Structures are given as structure tokens and as C-alpha cells.
Amino acid sequence: MPVSANVAASMWRVGSLAAETGLTVRTLHHYDAIGLVRPSARTPGGHRVYTRPDVERLYAALVLRSLGVPLAHIVARMQDPSWDLQSAAARQRAELDAQIEAMSRLRQRLESLSPNASLAPRWPDVRSSAAADPTAVIREMQRFVARPFAVRQVLALLPYEDVEAAQIRLVDMFGFEAGTLTRDADGTAVHAEVLAGQGIVHLHPPTSYLAPPGRDGRASAAVVAGVTDVDAHATRAVGRGGHLLYGPADMPYGVREYGVRDHEGHPWSFQAPLPEGRT
């Protein structure tokens, strides 16, 4: 395959890099803005110019993205001075090995349900195997049922006037874990995250279409999160500055829940499933 002039020169303008990689210019601009892949140079007219190390970094980011690593996690990992693609690939292989092992366990459970040594061509009679645990099989199956275009993760984005302060307050108020904090060239915090179990909440400065709740009390967004102990969580939140809206109370839709506003007026709901007999 002939080597293009760009490759030979090891320099790419944003348009040519987009054309060669199949990405959009808008995507490359976004990667620059969040600090994932930033061009090493600019033309006299201010246009982005990418060098070979920049493109190698882009390649590594796309490899991780194709393996299902969330974009925010890739940014955090690649900002670590000790990060390298080989170590990242090794970690991802370990996660895949764990998934393969879990799938193997599922197959063994399914095989134990079969009246023969191997899976029967029809669904076996569960009652034929007293040693089988049908509920365990169901739990294993739910983890690996193929669902094209299934949503894997829900992310919330909330606007705050001061995202750095918001990250600190939300960690203290609700017991979240601090995620990434991104600053611009002037040192101003332009993006932050808090980690809530398997979920991520993005904290973003106000934009032309997104703003914190207004003085009339209406909110721009709301987040619902699951917790282990609703009452204990409510006590902590209110004790650290949260404004209680309702509850904690048992709800007719099968959860115990409370509502609270944080320090900038965003409403949150925290809930846990009700035990059987209380629904």
C-alpha cells in the first residue's frame, strides 16, 4: 500500500487526520477539549497539527474505546505518567478472561440441567436435576443474554457554576467517590465527575442550553440512585447541607426513597428495594 504524503511527513492537519482515520473533525475537536488527544502544534493560522506521537495516542485511545472502556476512564488512565498501552491491554485481557470464566461457569450450570452429559437439543426439564439451582442459572444467564443495541450504562450530566466546588460538596454530602477533574489552559476547572457505584455523574459548567436550577425552583435535571440504607443516607445528606424534599418513605412502586436538593438546588432521589411483604 502506498504511503501517503501525510504519513511520510508524520504531520496531520485535523481535516486530513479525520479523513484517514474515519473520525469526524468534531470528534477530534472533542478529544482535544477533554484532554484525550491534543495536537502538538498549530499552524500560523491557528489550525491543529497532529504529530506521530499524537496519532499513536489516538490509536491507543481508540483501542481502549473498542474494548468498551468508558471515554472518561480512558482520559484518566492516559493522564497517568505511568500509563502505557501494553499495561492497559494486559488489564483489559484480565477483565476479558474473567468474563470468559463466568461464561464457562454458565455453560456448566446449563449442562447440569440437561438429562444427558451434554446439552439436549430441547430445553431440559429443570425438575430432572435436583442438584441444579435454577435461580443461579437465571442470574448467570441474565449477565450474558445478547441484546443488540442494549444500553450498557446511563450517565447523568448536571450543570454547576463551580464544578470543582460541586465535586467536593457532592463527595462530602452524598458519599460519592471523586472522579476526574479537568482544567483548561488557564487552570479553570471545566469538567468534573463523581462516581456513584457503577454510574458516573458528569459535572459541567453552564452552557447556552444547560444551566443550574433557576430561582423559581424548577430543575434542569434530576438523578435517581440506588443505595444500601436509605434512612442512613438521608441522615448523612441532610446533616451535611442537603435540603430534604420528602421521605424517607415506602413508595407504592416498591422502593423506600427520599428526595433531597444539593447545595446548588439540584434534586436527587435515593432509593432501595423494599423487602418482600412490605410492597
Coordinates of C-alpha atoms in Angstrom, one line a residue:
M1 CA 0.0 0.0 0.0
P2 CA 1.5 3.4 -0.9
V3 CA 2.4 5.7 1.9
S4 CA 0.5 8.9 1.9
A5 CA 2.2 12.3 2.0
N6 CA 0.8 12.9 5.5
V7 CA 2.3 9.6 6.8
A8 CA 5.6 10.4 5.1
A9 CA 5.8 13.8 6.8
S10 CA 4.4 12.5 10.1
M11 CA 2.2 15.6 10.3
W12 CA -1.5 15.7 10.0
R13 CA -3.9 18.7 10.0
V14 CA -7.2 17.9 11.7
G15 CA -9.1 17.5 8.4
S16 CA -6.7 15.1 6.9
L17 CA -6.4 13.1 10.1
A18 CA -10.2 12.8 10.2
A19 CA -10.2 11.7 6.6
E20 CA -7.6 9.0 7.2
T21 CA -9.0 7.6 10.4
G22 CA -12.7 7.8 9.6
L23 CA -13.3 10.0 12.6
T24 CA -15.1 13.4 12.3
V25 CA -13.4 16.7 12.8
R26 CA -15.9 17.3 15.6
T27 CA -14.8 14.2 17.4
L28 CA -11.2 15.2 17.2
H29 CA -12.1 18.7 18.5
H30 CA -13.9 17.0 21.4
Y31 CA -10.9 14.7 22.1
D32 CA -8.8 17.9 22.2
A33 CA -11.2 19.7 24.5
I34 CA -11.3 16.9 27.1
G35 CA -7.5 16.3 27.0
L36 CA -7.6 12.9 25.5
V37 CA -5.6 13.6 22.3
R38 CA -4.3 17.2 21.9
P39 CA -2.4 18.3 18.8
S40 CA 1.3 19.1 19.5
A41 CA 1.4 22.1 17.1
R42 CA -0.6 24.8 15.4
T43 CA -0.3 26.5 12.0
P44 CA 0.2 30.3 11.9
G45 CA -3.5 30.5 11.3
G46 CA -4.3 28.5 14.4
H47 CA -5.3 25.2 12.8
R48 CA -4.5 22.0 14.7
V49 CA -1.5 19.9 13.6
Y50 CA -1.0 16.4 14.9
T51 CA 2.4 14.7 15.0
R52 CA 3.1 10.9 15.0
P53 CA 3.1 10.6 18.9
D54 CA -0.3 12.3 18.9
V55 CA -1.7 9.8 16.3
E56 CA -0.2 6.9 18.3
R57 CA -2.0 8.2 21.4
L58 CA -5.2 8.4 19.3
Y59 CA -4.7 4.8 18.2
A60 CA -4.3 3.7 21.8
A61 CA -7.4 5.6 22.9
L62 CA -9.5 4.0 20.1
V63 CA -8.2 0.5 21.0
L64 CA -9.4 1.0 24.6
R65 CA -12.7 2.5 23.4
S66 CA -13.3 -0.5 21.2
L67 CA -12.8 -2.8 24.2
G68 CA -15.6 -1.0 26.0
V69 CA -13.6 1.3 28.3
P70 CA -15.6 4.5 29.0
L71 CA -14.1 7.6 27.5
A72 CA -13.8 9.4 30.9
H73 CA -11.8 6.4 32.2
I74 CA -9.5 6.5 29.2
V75 CA -8.7 10.1 29.8
A76 CA -7.9 9.5 33.4
R77 CA -5.8 6.5 32.6
M78 CA -3.8 8.1 29.9
Q79 CA -3.1 11.2 32.0
D80 CA -1.3 8.9 34.5
P81 CA 2.5 9.3 33.7
S82 CA 3.0 5.6 34.3
W83 CA 0.3 4.6 31.7
D84 CA 1.3 2.6 28.7
L85 CA -0.7 0.7 26.1
Q86 CA 0.8 -2.7 26.9
S87 CA -0.2 -2.5 30.6
A88 CA -3.7 -1.2 29.6
A89 CA -4.1 -4.1 27.2
A90 CA -3.0 -6.6 29.9
R91 CA -5.6 -5.2 32.3
Q92 CA -8.3 -5.5 29.6
R93 CA -7.2 -9.0 28.8
A94 CA -7.6 -9.9 32.5
E95 CA -11.1 -8.5 32.5
L96 CA -12.0 -10.5 29.4
D97 CA -10.5 -13.6 30.9
A98 CA -12.8 -13.1 33.9
Q99 CA -15.8 -12.7 31.6
I100 CA -14.8 -15.9 29.7
E101 CA -14.5 -17.8 33.0
A102 CA -18.0 -16.6 34.1
M103 CA -19.4 -17.7 30.7
S104 CA -17.8 -21.1 31.2
R105 CA -19.5 -21.4 34.6
L106 CA -22.8 -20.5 33.0
R107 CA -22.3 -23.3 30.4
Q108 CA -21.5 -25.8 33.2
R109 CA -24.7 -24.8 35.0
L110 CA -26.7 -25.2 31.9
E111 CA -25.1 -28.6 31.2
S112 CA -26.0 -29.7 34.7
L113 CA -29.7 -29.1 33.9
S114 CA -29.5 -31.5 31.0
P115 CA -30.6 -35.1 31.5
N116 CA -27.6 -36.1 29.4
A117 CA -23.9 -35.4 29.6
S118 CA -24.2 -32.7 27.1
L119 CA -26.9 -30.1 26.4
A120 CA -30.0 -31.6 25.0
P121 CA -31.4 -30.2 21.7
R122 CA -34.5 -29.1 23.7
W123 CA -34.8 -27.2 26.9
P124 CA -34.4 -29.7 29.7
D125 CA -36.8 -30.3 32.5
V126 CA -35.4 -28.4 35.4
R127 CA -37.0 -30.9 37.8
S128 CA -34.9 -33.7 36.5
S129 CA -31.8 -32.3 38.3
A130 CA -32.3 -32.0 42.0
A131 CA -28.7 -30.7 42.3
A132 CA -29.4 -27.8 39.9
D133 CA -30.1 -24.3 41.2
P134 CA -32.5 -22.7 38.7
T135 CA -32.2 -19.2 40.3
A136 CA -28.4 -19.3 40.0
V137 CA -28.7 -20.3 36.3
I138 CA -31.1 -17.4 35.7
R139 CA -28.7 -14.9 37.3
E140 CA -25.8 -16.2 35.2
M141 CA -27.9 -16.1 32.1
Q142 CA -29.0 -12.5 32.7
R143 CA -25.4 -11.4 32.6
F144 CA -24.8 -12.8 29.1
V145 CA -28.0 -12.6 27.2
A146 CA -27.2 -11.0 23.8
R147 CA -29.2 -7.8 23.3
P148 CA -28.2 -5.8 20.2
F149 CA -28.0 -2.1 20.8
A150 CA -28.7 -2.7 24.6
V151 CA -27.9 0.3 26.8
R152 CA -24.9 -0.6 28.9
Q153 CA -24.6 2.5 31.1
V154 CA -26.5 5.6 31.9
L155 CA -24.6 8.8 32.6
A156 CA -26.0 11.9 34.1
L157 CA -24.8 15.4 33.3
L158 CA -25.6 18.3 35.7
P159 CA -24.6 21.9 35.3
Y160 CA -22.9 23.7 38.2
E161 CA -21.5 27.2 38.4
D162 CA -18.3 25.9 40.0
V163 CA -17.7 22.2 39.0
E164 CA -14.6 21.9 41.3
A165 CA -16.6 23.0 44.3
A166 CA -19.5 20.8 43.3
Q167 CA -17.3 17.7 43.1
I168 CA -16.0 18.4 46.6
R169 CA -19.5 19.1 48.0
L170 CA -21.2 16.0 46.4
V171 CA -18.5 13.7 47.6
D172 CA -18.9 15.0 51.1
M173 CA -22.7 15.3 51.0
F174 CA -23.7 12.0 49.4
G175 CA -20.6 9.8 49.9
F176 CA -19.7 9.6 46.3
E177 CA -16.2 9.0 45.0
A178 CA -14.3 11.8 43.3
G179 CA -13.6 11.1 39.6
T180 CA -11.6 13.1 37.1
L181 CA -11.2 16.8 37.3
T182 CA -10.2 18.6 34.0
R183 CA -8.8 22.1 33.8
D184 CA -8.3 24.4 30.8
A185 CA -5.0 26.1 29.9
D186 CA -5.8 28.8 32.5
G187 CA -6.2 26.3 35.3
T188 CA -10.0 26.7 35.4
A189 CA -12.0 23.6 36.1
V190 CA -14.1 22.9 33.1
H191 CA -15.2 19.3 33.8
A192 CA -15.5 17.1 36.8
E193 CA -17.0 13.7 37.7
V194 CA -18.3 11.9 40.7
L195 CA -18.6 8.1 40.8
A196 CA -21.7 6.6 42.2
G197 CA -21.3 2.8 42.3
Q198 CA -21.2 1.7 38.6
G199 CA -22.6 5.1 37.5
I200 CA -20.8 8.3 36.6
V201 CA -22.3 11.8 37.0
H202 CA -20.6 14.5 34.8
L203 CA -20.4 18.0 36.3
H204 CA -20.3 20.7 33.6
P205 CA -20.2 24.5 33.6
P206 CA -23.4 26.2 32.4
T207 CA -23.8 26.5 28.6
S208 CA -26.2 28.3 26.3
Y209 CA -28.7 25.4 26.7
L210 CA -27.9 24.0 30.1
A211 CA -28.0 25.8 33.5
P212 CA -28.4 25.1 37.2
P213 CA -31.9 25.3 38.6
G214 CA -33.4 28.8 38.5
R215 CA -34.8 30.9 41.3
D216 CA -38.3 29.6 40.6
G217 CA -37.3 26.2 41.9
R218 CA -37.6 24.3 38.7
A219 CA -34.7 22.0 38.0
S220 CA -32.8 21.3 34.8
A221 CA -32.3 17.6 35.6
A222 CA -32.7 15.0 38.3
V223 CA -30.8 11.9 39.2
V224 CA -32.1 8.7 40.9
A225 CA -29.5 6.5 42.6
G226 CA -29.7 3.2 44.5
V227 CA -28.3 3.0 48.0
T228 CA -28.0 0.3 50.6
D229 CA -29.6 2.1 53.6
V230 CA -32.0 4.9 52.6
D231 CA -32.5 6.3 56.1
A232 CA -28.8 6.4 57.0
H233 CA -28.0 8.0 53.7
A234 CA -30.7 10.7 54.2
T235 CA -29.3 11.4 57.7
R236 CA -25.9 12.0 56.2
A237 CA -27.1 14.1 53.4
V238 CA -29.2 16.4 55.5
G239 CA -26.5 16.6 58.2
R240 CA -24.1 17.9 55.6
G241 CA -26.2 20.5 53.9
G242 CA -28.8 18.7 51.8
H243 CA -32.3 20.1 51.8
L244 CA -34.8 17.3 52.3
L245 CA -37.7 17.4 49.8
Y246 CA -39.6 14.2 51.0
G247 CA -39.2 10.9 52.8
P248 CA -37.6 8.7 53.6
A249 CA -40.8 6.7 52.9
D250 CA -42.0 3.5 51.5
M251 CA -43.3 4.1 48.0
P252 CA -46.2 2.3 46.2
Y253 CA -43.7 1.3 43.4
G254 CA -41.7 -1.0 45.6
V255 CA -38.9 1.1 47.0
R256 CA -38.0 3.1 50.1
E257 CA -37.0 6.5 48.9
Y258 CA -36.2 10.1 49.9
G259 CA -35.7 13.3 47.9
V260 CA -33.1 16.0 48.5
R261 CA -31.7 19.1 47.0
D262 CA -27.9 19.7 47.0
H263 CA -26.1 22.9 47.6
E264 CA -27.0 24.4 44.2
G265 CA -30.6 23.3 44.1
H266 CA -30.3 20.1 42.0
P267 CA -32.9 17.5 43.1
W268 CA -31.8 13.9 43.8
S269 CA -33.7 10.8 44.8
F270 CA -32.1 7.9 46.6
Q271 CA -33.9 4.6 46.9
A272 CA -33.6 0.9 47.8
P273 CA -36.0 -2.0 47.0
L274 CA -38.5 -2.8 49.7
P275 CA -38.2 -6.3 51.4
E276 CA -40.8 -8.8 50.4
G277 CA -44.0 -8.3 52.4
R278 CA -43.7 -4.5 52.5
T279 CA -44.6 -3.8 48.9

